[in-house]
Amino acid sequence: MENNTSATIGLSALEADRKFSEVSVWSYRFTVTPWQSDEDSTKRCRRMARMVSANNGWIPATELDAYTLITVKSMEQLEYEFKGEKLSLVNPEPLMLTSCDNKQREAIERLINQDIQQAARQLARGRKDIEADQEYGNAIISEIEPSTRITVKSDYLSVFQTLQLAPKLLTCGTLLLELNIKHRILANPEITLEWIIHKRPEWLKKIDQVRHVYSEFNKGFTVAKFAGIDQSASPETEIDGLGKTILEYHQEKALASKKQLANAAHSSVIRVRYGRRNESVMHLAALVQPMFDFDTLQQIDSSLLNKLAKNLKWSIQERMYTASGLAQGLYLPFFATKFNSLKFVNYERLSVKPDIQLHFHKGVADNERAVLRLKAFSNMTRQKVIPLIVGKHSDAEQDVIFSKIKKAYETCQSFCSEKLPPLTKLPEPIISADALDQRLNNTGNRFENAILLIALANQDPKKQIRDVAFSHKIATQFMRYDHRPNHYSDSYYHNLAAGLFSKGGGQLCAIENMPGDSDLFIGLDMGGTTTRSPGFAFLFTREGAQLGWQLADRQKGERMNDEALGLLLQKSLTLYKKAHNGDVPKRITLHRDGKFYESLDIIKAFSEQHQVEVDVLEVLKSGAPVLYRRHPPVPPEIKPTFSNPEVGDAIFFPCQDEIVVSTYSGDELGKNWGNAVSVRPLRLRKRYGSTDLITLAQQVVLLSRIHGASLYRHPRLPVTTHHADRFATLRQEVDVDALGQMDRMCPVYL
């Protein structure tokens, strides 16, 4: 189903010049002495694989199962010792891995990823303009000199162009190398945490991560979490169990330069944490650098970030030419493989854009903004909107704030096909969350089935006020009264009113023509890996109406346990039946935010028990290569040009039921942004069910057209997992017990 225009859809990736359908490796069983029974088996196995690799010229090595290591070449040395642990490799034998087996394919991909890291270093050694490093497990190639695209200069940081190389092995054996070009913000060489301590001590509370000033071969620059300054220690403090001081430890490792070690002799001592360890260890502030990301810069130097933001955008045209230039000449040494431009032999280039029709009270349109002229599909169920101002103000100031509240309420009224009660009375302002709690305790049922429209300033305790409201089962919509005057535009009030309207039980629009026969869509997410991060689900009908959200029990890990998943599905079905007079949905489509680690056996058992078909689709918002449209050169030009994809443009990998699809177009971002940035697509992978992937992708595109709290930007994600993302952010800020009191029908996260 190739596009009929002269432009062709493409993927920002390279293709290996060989197939990896079968890969010959060596397999070893292993034993470790002493055996730590409480250590995660995968973590132990990968640590052992790294030991083997490091002692054999960094030959790629990984785990196949909890007791088996595999390497791309046979090992002469079978005994190893490191930090008191003894590793023994036994029963060596050749083994053939195949890409059609999921577990083996993932192992092959990990081996290839290690080889790509070697390839990046080889490439850097042969060129003078780049260096190689690692980030989040992938090789990266960075320009040595700061980016010439950045016109803003800083005395403490620089910005570099960086290319991340991420392998993706398909079940058919085709290897793709995703090219992710971006900017990397790094502290200038002389800026260490010691510099921050003496020159910018007010920044310390905002620094979350630090990076070693030195790199280790095949390991790159190690990153750690900054835990604070250790006032009780000095560089001469002895490290427990090592019999040497902190300074001596670093001098013996000899990774830092003589100048860096000389500075370290007078350094402050800090505490850092590596990986997921809870225990902090001592380090020297002169030997680590602060890590600057967007969140950190927003807190310590927002004016610089705002200036940088103008230069950090990548047009699709510039992205394609820069990425291909940085990756040119990449060659895998152990697998003897090079990369070429994609030939698109194993994929389909197509458009899956459905007919987008959103139904409003007075007609049909293709975007939510039409509510301004067509009225909302259904009205609010909570019509008791109670205004509230936070803080002490003069009568004149209070009148100005109340006028903004009334403007938001009147805009909300304009969406409704029925008249809302007039907003005439303003209760006494509150000073604190405790004051709100006391007032709610004294008013009985007055706030039942109500929503608070709360005006507050930037410094007011929004989180605490929201927790109090939630604990009393009251929905909230916040608005700031201290923005600059020009911020209070029509679009500001339109979006504010949309959030108020949706939290009040209204539905802005309905999807008119959903493809397929799914009656219920569920967005599933774990949203974290701690016991305070339970799994949760979001329910929507095929028309896009929200049926509510559900929480699973608190648990650990990225995988929801079988009992919790089964219970969550049961609750979702019960809620659907309650809203549809006991009818069972024809089909349920489950959107998993990220990879589906849960048991498909639970899905199958649920389907058979309730006689309802189920589809499971992974919705991956990261890790998708950028899509583009390639246009043939127009004379006298000799090079092709590139533009952002259109809505529904897709690359389909039939061999593993996966598709990369764009839910946005450049035109939708407007003239200023559409050609200046690269639209990010989604990866969709079908894991279970009989509905074809093209139909599932069309459903995702349609479900991305509704938001509920923004009339000017629809989500990139389908509303199922978009709301899951918003909920995950909310849950990190909110008291979980208070949240548990809220009406499951209220979209509290908007």
XYZ file of C-alpha atoms in Angstrom:
750
model
C 0.000 0.000 0.000
C 2.746 2.397 -1.125
C 2.067 6.137 -0.994
C 0.998 7.521 -4.339
C 2.880 10.807 -4.026
C 6.403 11.290 -5.380
C 7.673 11.325 -1.799
C 8.555 8.018 -0.163
C 8.331 7.161 3.522
C 11.627 6.251 5.159
C 13.174 5.308 8.480
C 16.252 6.920 10.074
C 18.190 3.691 10.406
C 20.931 1.732 8.677
C 20.773 -1.941 7.703
C 23.513 -4.519 8.287
C 24.928 -6.104 5.149
C 24.394 -9.621 6.523
C 21.540 -11.564 8.068
C 21.531 -12.634 11.701
C 18.949 -15.404 11.288
C 21.478 -17.814 12.764
C 24.447 -16.865 14.912
C 27.108 -19.320 16.067
C 28.282 -18.798 19.670
C 30.017 -20.706 22.465
C 27.984 -21.717 25.483
C 29.342 -22.194 29.020
C 27.755 -23.198 32.280
C 29.236 -21.219 35.147
C 29.652 -21.270 38.910
C 30.508 -18.377 41.236
C 32.164 -18.679 44.652
C 30.899 -17.370 47.019
C 27.357 -17.683 45.637
C 25.140 -14.763 46.677
C 21.718 -16.370 46.866
C 19.881 -13.057 47.271
C 21.328 -11.501 44.097
C 19.129 -11.178 41.043
C 20.121 -14.002 38.670
C 20.115 -11.846 35.526
C 22.219 -9.179 37.211
C 24.683 -11.827 38.454
C 24.964 -13.437 35.038
C 25.587 -10.157 33.220
C 28.205 -9.195 35.800
C 29.976 -12.472 35.177
C 29.720 -11.971 31.415
C 31.373 -8.585 31.783
C 34.234 -10.181 33.771
C 34.792 -12.716 30.993
C 34.617 -10.065 28.282
C 37.006 -7.675 30.073
C 39.635 -10.423 30.415
C 39.430 -11.478 26.763
C 39.839 -8.324 24.726
C 36.201 -7.327 25.214
C 34.831 -10.219 23.217
C 31.030 -9.857 23.325
C 29.542 -12.027 26.084
C 26.113 -12.202 27.690
C 23.700 -14.533 29.471
C 21.313 -17.005 27.907
C 19.762 -18.090 31.182
C 20.568 -17.848 34.889
C 23.467 -20.338 34.659
C 24.642 -20.038 31.047
C 27.033 -17.547 29.442
C 27.496 -17.237 25.694
C 30.399 -15.628 23.827
C 31.054 -14.996 20.141
C 34.424 -16.801 20.383
C 35.688 -19.699 22.481
C 37.520 -18.859 25.708
C 40.987 -20.250 26.516
C 40.811 -18.972 30.093
C 38.069 -20.660 32.115
C 38.916 -19.452 35.648
C 38.580 -15.819 36.806
C 38.861 -13.953 40.078
C 37.698 -10.432 40.876
C 37.031 -8.685 44.201
C 36.995 -11.941 46.160
C 34.722 -13.804 43.725
C 35.854 -16.835 41.732
C 34.173 -17.615 38.415
C 34.504 -20.988 36.710
C 33.318 -21.767 33.176
C 32.498 -25.405 32.474
C 31.001 -27.609 29.729
C 32.020 -25.476 26.725
C 30.100 -26.327 23.565
C 29.167 -24.621 20.308
C 25.590 -23.385 20.035
C 23.488 -21.964 17.209
C 21.148 -19.126 18.173
C 18.208 -18.205 15.934
C 16.481 -14.859 15.580
C 13.021 -16.444 15.393
C 13.261 -17.452 19.068
C 12.442 -14.401 21.253
C 14.861 -15.233 24.053
C 17.713 -16.081 21.684
C 17.039 -13.025 19.517
C 17.365 -10.756 22.561
C 20.671 -12.449 23.445
C 21.982 -11.948 19.886
C 20.947 -8.300 20.059
C 22.889 -7.819 23.310
C 26.003 -9.353 21.728
C 25.621 -7.096 18.695
C 25.183 -4.078 20.957
C 28.538 -4.833 22.628
C 30.165 -5.126 19.212
C 28.660 -1.780 18.177
C 30.379 -0.206 21.185
C 33.687 -1.594 19.900
C 32.850 -0.363 16.400
C 32.163 3.158 17.694
C 35.550 3.241 19.439
C 37.318 2.016 16.319
C 35.559 4.675 14.283
C 36.574 7.372 16.781
C 40.209 6.242 16.727
C 40.280 6.650 12.953
C 38.786 10.144 12.973
C 39.840 13.347 14.711
C 36.412 14.982 14.969
C 34.538 12.449 17.138
C 34.812 10.416 20.345
C 32.914 7.330 21.527
C 31.108 6.754 24.810
C 28.119 4.867 26.230
C 24.763 6.113 27.446
C 21.872 4.023 28.782
C 23.518 0.854 27.479
C 23.982 2.086 23.898
C 27.069 3.329 22.092
C 27.153 7.027 21.324
C 29.340 9.034 18.984
C 29.891 12.659 19.964
C 31.616 15.507 18.205
C 34.733 16.557 20.114
C 34.114 20.269 19.612
C 30.948 21.964 20.934
C 28.139 22.217 18.423
C 28.360 25.153 16.031
C 24.559 25.140 15.901
C 24.457 26.567 19.434
C 24.883 30.317 19.448
C 24.363 30.677 23.214
C 27.592 30.547 25.237
C 28.003 29.592 28.889
C 30.925 29.679 31.310
C 30.020 26.348 32.912
C 28.588 24.078 30.189
C 28.809 23.245 26.496
C 26.478 21.469 24.079
C 27.649 18.690 21.757
C 26.045 16.877 18.825
C 25.640 13.210 19.718
C 24.505 10.162 17.780
C 23.069 7.213 19.720
C 23.406 3.811 18.016
C 20.669 1.345 19.002
C 20.493 -2.090 17.331
C 17.161 -3.706 16.531
C 17.142 -7.318 15.384
C 13.993 -8.496 13.618
C 12.717 -12.055 13.831
C 13.608 -12.540 10.159
C 17.276 -11.863 10.984
C 17.476 -8.336 9.563
C 19.549 -6.024 11.746
C 18.659 -2.342 11.839
C 20.788 0.324 13.486
C 18.646 3.201 14.712
C 20.275 6.627 14.356
C 19.154 8.975 17.105
C 20.799 12.376 16.740
C 20.442 14.793 19.626
C 22.271 17.370 21.717
C 24.190 16.481 24.853
C 24.727 19.017 27.612
C 28.017 18.561 29.477
C 29.853 20.557 32.121
C 32.968 22.305 30.828
C 36.190 20.385 31.660
C 37.148 22.610 34.602
C 33.672 22.468 36.167
C 33.680 19.810 38.868
C 31.367 19.370 41.809
C 34.103 21.021 43.886
C 33.635 24.117 41.710
C 29.891 23.990 42.387
C 30.508 23.708 46.152
C 32.654 26.857 46.182
C 31.166 28.920 43.329
C 27.476 27.917 43.143
C 26.597 26.265 46.495
C 22.915 27.134 46.002
C 22.855 24.687 43.076
C 23.784 21.646 45.170
C 20.196 20.814 46.124
C 19.274 20.812 42.435
C 22.096 18.507 41.241
C 20.729 14.976 40.914
C 23.510 13.102 39.088
C 27.289 13.381 38.721
C 29.723 11.912 36.198
C 33.308 10.762 36.741
C 35.861 13.140 35.199
C 37.738 10.059 33.952
C 36.562 7.230 31.720
C 37.340 3.526 31.899
C 38.028 1.517 28.775
C 34.892 -0.042 27.310
C 32.868 1.427 30.151
C 32.776 5.129 29.342
C 32.140 7.812 31.928
C 30.380 6.312 34.947
C 27.320 8.182 36.208
C 26.207 8.138 39.852
C 23.420 9.690 41.906
C 24.590 12.565 44.098
C 23.625 11.936 47.740
C 25.230 14.960 49.440
C 28.451 16.243 51.054
C 30.123 14.170 53.779
C 31.360 16.815 56.229
C 32.934 14.164 58.492
C 35.412 12.865 55.902
C 38.478 14.100 54.004
C 40.568 12.706 51.106
C 42.716 10.991 53.778
C 39.760 9.101 55.241
C 40.263 5.360 54.991
C 37.728 3.314 53.000
C 36.200 0.522 55.059
C 37.556 -2.888 54.125
C 40.185 -1.656 51.637
C 42.909 -0.449 53.988
C 43.555 2.649 51.880
C 42.360 6.230 51.809
C 39.944 7.661 49.264
C 42.804 9.565 47.620
C 45.081 6.511 47.528
C 42.304 4.474 45.936
C 42.051 6.917 43.034
C 45.816 7.339 42.736
C 46.231 3.570 42.388
C 43.516 3.330 39.753
C 45.477 5.988 37.808
C 42.469 6.862 35.654
C 42.525 10.573 36.450
C 45.256 12.928 35.194
C 48.067 14.197 37.432
C 46.393 17.614 37.606
C 43.038 16.068 38.545
C 44.661 13.942 41.259
C 46.514 16.982 42.595
C 43.206 18.853 42.895
C 41.646 15.786 44.518
C 44.128 15.996 47.416
C 42.281 19.097 48.648
C 38.782 18.044 47.614
C 35.565 17.883 49.573
C 34.227 14.390 50.160
C 30.790 13.568 48.800
C 28.452 10.603 48.925
C 27.169 8.938 45.726
C 25.031 5.929 44.824
C 25.608 3.632 41.851
C 22.812 1.863 40.010
C 19.948 0.892 42.283
C 22.020 0.547 45.422
C 20.585 2.216 48.492
C 23.929 2.419 50.273
C 26.016 5.494 49.451
C 29.795 5.433 49.051
C 32.435 8.135 49.447
C 33.888 9.971 46.455
C 35.891 13.151 45.856
C 34.049 16.209 44.572
C 37.062 17.216 42.449
C 36.813 13.942 40.509
C 33.164 14.186 39.459
C 31.267 16.666 37.327
C 27.647 17.768 37.733
C 25.227 16.407 35.142
C 23.080 19.080 33.528
C 19.794 17.971 32.000
C 16.747 20.047 31.081
C 15.093 19.557 34.478
C 18.229 20.627 36.343
C 18.774 23.673 34.129
C 15.136 24.683 34.549
C 15.774 24.915 38.277
C 19.256 26.462 38.374
C 19.362 28.632 35.235
C 16.028 28.795 33.443
C 17.031 31.849 31.393
C 19.960 29.942 29.858
C 17.715 26.961 29.121
C 15.182 29.192 27.375
C 17.945 30.600 25.187
C 19.352 27.155 24.422
C 15.938 25.738 23.536
C 15.823 27.810 20.356
C 18.960 26.048 19.079
C 18.228 22.505 20.235
C 15.545 21.772 17.648
C 16.441 19.460 14.756
C 14.714 19.790 11.420
C 14.226 16.422 9.747
C 16.438 17.558 6.859
C 19.373 18.447 9.115
C 18.813 15.386 11.281
C 19.154 12.974 8.358
C 22.335 14.443 6.873
C 24.072 14.948 10.244
C 23.276 11.446 11.519
C 24.464 9.693 8.359
C 27.679 11.741 8.404
C 28.541 10.799 11.998
C 27.876 7.085 11.409
C 29.736 6.838 8.113
C 32.325 4.043 8.126
C 30.942 2.093 11.090
C 32.101 -1.543 11.015
C 31.437 -4.363 13.514
C 34.806 -6.046 14.272
C 33.657 -9.333 15.845
C 30.725 -9.913 13.498
C 32.627 -8.532 10.444
C 29.634 -6.456 9.396
C 29.129 -3.024 7.863
C 25.960 -0.944 7.506
C 24.246 0.406 4.400
C 21.214 2.540 3.669
C 17.883 0.784 4.107
C 16.639 -1.062 1.042
C 13.130 -1.633 2.471
C 13.028 -5.176 1.150
C 11.562 -6.654 4.347
C 9.103 -3.869 5.184
C 6.025 -2.154 3.850
C 5.796 1.625 3.501
C 2.195 2.651 3.865
C -0.324 5.063 5.327
C -2.666 3.786 8.008
C -4.477 7.087 8.490
C -8.163 6.409 9.225
C -11.059 8.700 8.433
C -10.909 11.103 11.404
C -14.410 12.162 12.420
C -15.107 13.472 15.904
C -18.760 13.817 16.874
C -19.897 16.945 18.796
C -23.318 18.084 19.963
C -24.027 19.969 16.734
C -21.975 18.123 14.145
C -18.734 16.407 13.128
C -15.159 17.754 12.822
C -11.592 16.423 12.833
C -10.216 18.136 15.981
C -11.315 18.902 19.541
C -11.126 22.659 18.993
C -14.435 22.395 17.139
C -16.143 22.283 20.554
C -15.938 26.085 20.494
C -18.563 26.196 17.738
C -20.268 22.779 17.870
C -20.681 22.373 21.678
C -19.595 19.320 23.638
C -20.821 15.827 22.879
C -22.125 15.379 26.454
C -22.381 17.788 29.379
C -20.743 17.811 32.792
C -22.086 15.495 35.477
C -20.587 17.652 38.255
C -22.221 21.028 37.917
C -21.218 22.315 41.330
C -18.086 24.338 40.516
C -16.786 26.045 43.657
C -14.241 28.852 43.203
C -11.449 29.248 45.731
C -8.544 31.671 46.114
C -5.360 30.818 47.997
C -3.612 33.526 50.059
C -4.383 36.918 51.611
C -5.312 39.707 49.222
C -6.843 43.138 49.285
C -10.423 43.471 48.070
C -9.209 44.980 44.785
C -6.715 42.138 44.197
C -9.368 39.579 45.057
C -11.760 41.125 42.528
C -9.131 40.850 39.781
C -8.460 37.190 40.607
C -12.166 36.403 40.755
C -12.643 37.963 37.327
C -10.148 35.439 35.930
C -11.983 32.603 37.650
C -15.276 33.781 36.136
C -13.668 33.993 32.695
C -12.597 30.332 32.969
C -16.081 29.325 34.166
C -17.825 31.253 31.390
C -15.566 29.579 28.819
C -16.503 26.208 30.279
C -20.160 27.228 30.021
C -19.666 27.961 26.306
C -18.907 24.262 25.730
C -22.194 23.146 27.318
C -25.469 22.662 25.501
C -27.262 23.224 28.834
C -27.030 26.175 31.212
C -24.720 25.847 34.210
C -25.623 27.475 37.556
C -24.311 31.055 37.745
C -20.971 31.571 39.487
C -21.715 34.427 41.849
C -20.334 33.707 45.324
C -16.669 33.596 46.282
C -15.911 31.792 49.568
C -13.315 33.186 51.964
C -9.756 32.552 50.716
C -7.664 29.839 52.347
C -4.097 30.331 53.580
C -2.876 26.750 53.716
C -3.717 23.110 53.034
C -4.524 22.672 56.743
C -7.011 25.539 56.524
C -8.727 23.818 53.583
C -8.836 20.542 55.491
C -10.458 22.226 58.476
C -13.023 23.973 56.284
C -13.949 20.755 54.506
C -14.328 18.974 57.838
C -16.737 21.687 58.981
C -18.928 21.827 55.862
C -20.262 18.264 55.801
C -21.688 17.252 52.407
C -21.660 20.704 50.870
C -18.790 19.780 48.531
C -20.198 16.399 47.537
C -20.049 15.821 43.763
C -18.275 19.177 43.365
C -15.109 20.380 41.693
C -12.909 23.109 43.148
C -11.624 25.781 40.741
C -8.601 26.982 42.703
C -6.644 30.145 41.886
C -3.151 30.250 43.374
C 0.333 31.664 42.849
C 3.480 29.815 41.859
C 4.840 29.551 45.413
C 1.594 28.283 46.954
C 1.461 24.645 48.236
C -0.404 23.125 45.296
C 0.559 19.515 46.092
C -0.582 19.684 49.704
C -3.861 21.389 48.755
C -4.550 18.712 46.134
C -3.875 15.920 48.660
C -6.364 17.450 51.077
C -9.024 17.767 48.359
C -8.460 14.177 47.214
C -8.727 12.878 50.784
C -12.217 14.466 50.884
C -13.096 12.924 47.471
C -13.177 16.334 45.766
C -11.887 16.991 42.251
C -9.643 19.996 41.624
C -8.763 22.276 38.737
C -5.926 24.708 39.436
C -5.228 27.999 37.700
C -2.427 30.489 38.255
C -3.366 34.109 38.898
C 0.227 35.451 38.771
C 1.135 34.857 35.126
C 2.181 37.792 32.965
C -0.858 39.667 31.597
C -0.278 38.508 28.010
C -0.474 34.872 29.195
C -4.230 35.176 29.721
C -5.165 34.686 26.090
C -8.254 32.972 24.703
C -6.267 29.770 24.193
C -5.251 29.784 27.882
C -8.883 29.948 28.991
C -9.957 27.403 26.357
C -7.505 24.787 27.672
C -8.245 25.620 31.307
C -11.977 25.267 30.671
C -11.445 21.975 28.811
C -9.692 20.523 31.874
C -12.441 21.786 34.176
C -15.137 20.432 31.852
C -13.527 16.962 31.554
C -12.877 16.624 35.291
C -16.474 17.640 35.811
C -17.621 14.558 33.895
C -18.146 16.108 30.458
C -17.059 14.596 27.150
C -15.837 17.089 24.575
C -16.333 14.786 21.594
C -16.861 11.172 20.562
C -15.053 9.082 17.964
C -17.487 8.517 15.124
C -16.031 5.567 13.210
C -13.610 3.410 15.199
C -12.243 0.582 12.981
C -12.351 -2.990 14.254
C -14.838 -4.417 16.749
C -13.269 -3.446 20.097
C -15.817 -2.010 22.504
C -13.395 -1.418 25.386
C -9.857 -0.029 25.322
C -7.629 -0.380 28.378
C -4.369 1.511 28.914
C -2.097 -0.464 31.261
C 1.049 0.840 32.945
C 3.242 0.040 35.909
C 4.513 3.611 36.134
C 7.501 2.728 38.311
C 9.339 -0.123 39.965
C 8.792 0.440 43.692
C 6.208 -0.741 46.187
C 4.677 2.745 46.113
C 4.048 2.453 42.390
C 1.128 0.088 41.797
C -0.026 -0.821 38.336
C -3.015 1.020 36.951
C -5.399 0.928 34.031
C -7.466 3.460 32.074
C -10.716 2.531 30.419
C -12.264 4.020 27.295
C -15.146 2.958 25.072
C -14.812 2.744 21.298
C -16.371 6.230 21.154
C -13.557 7.623 23.337
C -15.679 8.063 26.466
C -13.743 7.522 29.669
C -15.078 4.764 31.897
C -12.624 5.438 34.713
C -9.318 4.211 36.073
C -8.286 1.315 38.294
C -5.373 0.710 40.671
C -3.675 -2.640 41.232
C -2.052 -3.617 44.511
C 1.328 -2.195 45.421
C 4.153 -4.399 44.226
C 7.737 -4.434 43.007
C 9.175 -4.765 39.532
C 8.227 -3.816 35.975
C 5.873 -6.771 35.676
C 2.415 -6.813 37.180
C 1.912 -10.116 38.981
C -0.639 -12.580 37.629
C -3.204 -12.101 40.385
C -3.089 -8.298 40.111
C -3.437 -8.405 36.304
C -6.389 -10.783 36.490
C -8.096 -8.622 39.108
C -7.505 -5.460 37.083
C -9.084 -7.041 34.005
C -12.028 -8.260 36.083
C -12.602 -4.773 37.540
C -12.454 -3.271 34.063
C -15.014 -5.722 32.705
C -17.317 -5.114 35.683
C -17.138 -1.362 35.140
C -17.958 -1.746 31.443
C -20.951 -3.989 32.186
C -22.205 -1.535 34.795
C -22.134 1.292 32.240
C -23.763 -0.826 29.502
C -26.687 -2.540 31.234
C -24.802 -5.766 31.852
C -23.647 -6.238 28.252
C -20.225 -7.779 27.684
C -17.902 -6.075 25.146
C -17.350 -7.910 21.873
C -13.624 -7.343 22.160
C -11.172 -5.687 24.542
C -7.976 -4.062 23.295
C -5.250 -3.710 25.897
C -2.611 -1.030 25.279
C 0.508 -1.692 27.358
C 2.622 1.414 27.967
C 6.056 -0.043 27.200
C 6.860 -3.734 26.910
C 4.313 -6.317 27.994
C 6.172 -8.308 30.646
C 2.968 -9.766 32.058
C 1.655 -13.280 31.490
C -0.223 -13.901 28.240
C -1.652 -17.009 29.919
C -3.649 -14.681 32.199
C -5.002 -12.874 29.133
C -5.973 -16.171 27.524
C -7.638 -17.481 30.689
C -9.604 -14.234 31.127
C -10.715 -14.354 27.489
C -11.931 -17.950 27.789
C -13.637 -17.423 31.148
C -15.684 -14.434 30.013
C -16.067 -15.356 26.337
C -14.611 -12.035 25.182
C -11.870 -11.605 22.579
C -8.758 -9.715 23.692
C -5.958 -7.987 21.777
C -2.704 -6.938 23.447
C -0.665 -4.143 21.862
C 2.607 -2.696 23.143
C 2.767 1.092 22.714
C 6.415 2.136 22.848
C 6.990 5.879 22.940
C 10.796 5.673 22.875
C 13.177 3.612 20.784
C 11.381 4.243 17.498
C 13.555 5.497 14.609
C 12.416 8.824 13.210
C 10.154 8.619 10.172
C 10.583 10.967 7.234
C 9.324 11.680 3.755
C 12.037 11.708 1.099
C 11.483 13.942 -1.911
C 13.474 13.546 -5.149
C 15.846 16.422 -5.931
C 14.440 19.295 -7.949
C 16.927 20.580 -10.525
C 19.367 22.211 -10.192
C 19.569 20.487 -6.766
C 21.298 17.090 -6.806
C 20.449 15.903 -3.283
C 17.028 14.716 -2.107
C 15.170 16.715 0.515
C 13.424 15.426 3.614
C 10.247 16.475 5.406
C 8.272 15.301 8.418
C 5.784 12.453 7.898
C 2.061 12.884 7.545
C -0.442 11.487 10.051
C -0.594 7.712 9.604
C 2.690 7.357 7.692
C 4.143 4.021 8.745
C 6.798 1.370 8.234
C 5.425 -2.143 8.810
C 7.621 -5.115 9.803
C 5.403 -8.089 8.871
C 7.822 -10.695 10.242
C 7.189 -9.672 13.839
C 3.867 -7.838 13.795
C 5.448 -4.458 14.537
C 4.857 -1.058 13.027
C 6.422 2.400 13.381
C 3.701 5.001 12.884
C 3.386 8.764 13.058
C 0.362 10.167 14.885
C 1.439 13.744 14.126
C 2.394 15.739 11.071
C 4.645 18.750 10.749
C 1.713 20.858 9.564
C -0.137 20.238 12.831
C 2.752 21.793 14.755
C 2.363 25.080 12.899
C 4.574 27.101 10.569
C 7.181 28.002 13.205
C 7.659 24.462 14.494
C 6.584 22.111 11.712
C 9.773 22.470 9.666
C 12.084 23.142 12.623
C 11.589 19.917 14.597
C 11.426 16.202 13.871
C 8.122 14.487 14.577
C 8.553 11.488 16.878
C 6.670 8.318 15.883
C 5.456 5.401 18.000
C 6.434 1.756 17.912
C 3.466 -0.595 18.092
C 3.970 -4.324 18.612
C 1.137 -6.837 18.613
C 1.505 -9.479 21.320
C -1.856 -11.273 21.386
C -5.213 -11.441 19.615
C -6.716 -11.883 16.171
C -7.145 -8.245 15.080
C -4.622 -7.313 12.378
C -1.911 -4.805 13.253
C -3.017 -2.261 10.633
C -6.433 -1.998 12.307
C -4.796 -1.753 15.743
C -2.568 1.061 14.426
C -5.586 2.934 13.013
C -7.255 2.684 16.416
C -4.157 4.206 18.022
C -4.174 7.102 15.551
C -7.831 7.834 16.286
C -7.360 7.562 20.054
C -4.506 10.063 19.793
C -6.914 12.737 18.531
C -8.660 13.211 21.876
C -7.123 14.776 24.961
C -9.711 16.324 27.244
C -7.600 19.228 28.503
C -6.076 20.817 25.411
C -7.918 22.083 22.372
C -4.741 22.981 20.476
C -2.471 19.948 20.846
C -3.642 16.346 20.716
C -1.409 13.694 22.328
C 1.280 11.807 20.453
C 0.144 8.706 22.351
C -3.330 7.160 22.267
C -5.437 8.604 25.062
C -5.242 5.239 26.871
C -1.497 5.362 27.526
C -1.288 9.162 27.409
C -3.505 9.303 30.467
C -1.366 6.560 32.009
C 1.680 8.785 31.509
C -0.075 11.746 33.100
C -1.244 9.584 35.961
C 2.311 8.315 36.565
C 3.521 11.910 36.893
C 0.669 12.775 39.252
C 1.225 9.713 41.393
C 4.859 10.655 41.995
C 3.686 13.944 43.489
C 0.533 12.930 45.325
C -0.268 11.030 48.498
C -1.352 7.588 47.250
C -3.771 7.064 50.130
C -5.476 10.389 49.347
C -5.634 9.487 45.652
C -7.286 6.188 46.562
C -10.297 8.137 47.899
C -11.067 9.740 44.550
C -13.912 8.897 42.215
C -12.484 6.523 39.592
C -14.533 8.293 36.923
C -12.742 11.630 37.435
C -9.647 12.232 35.249
C -7.708 13.717 38.180
C -4.426 13.660 36.234
C -5.416 16.195 33.547
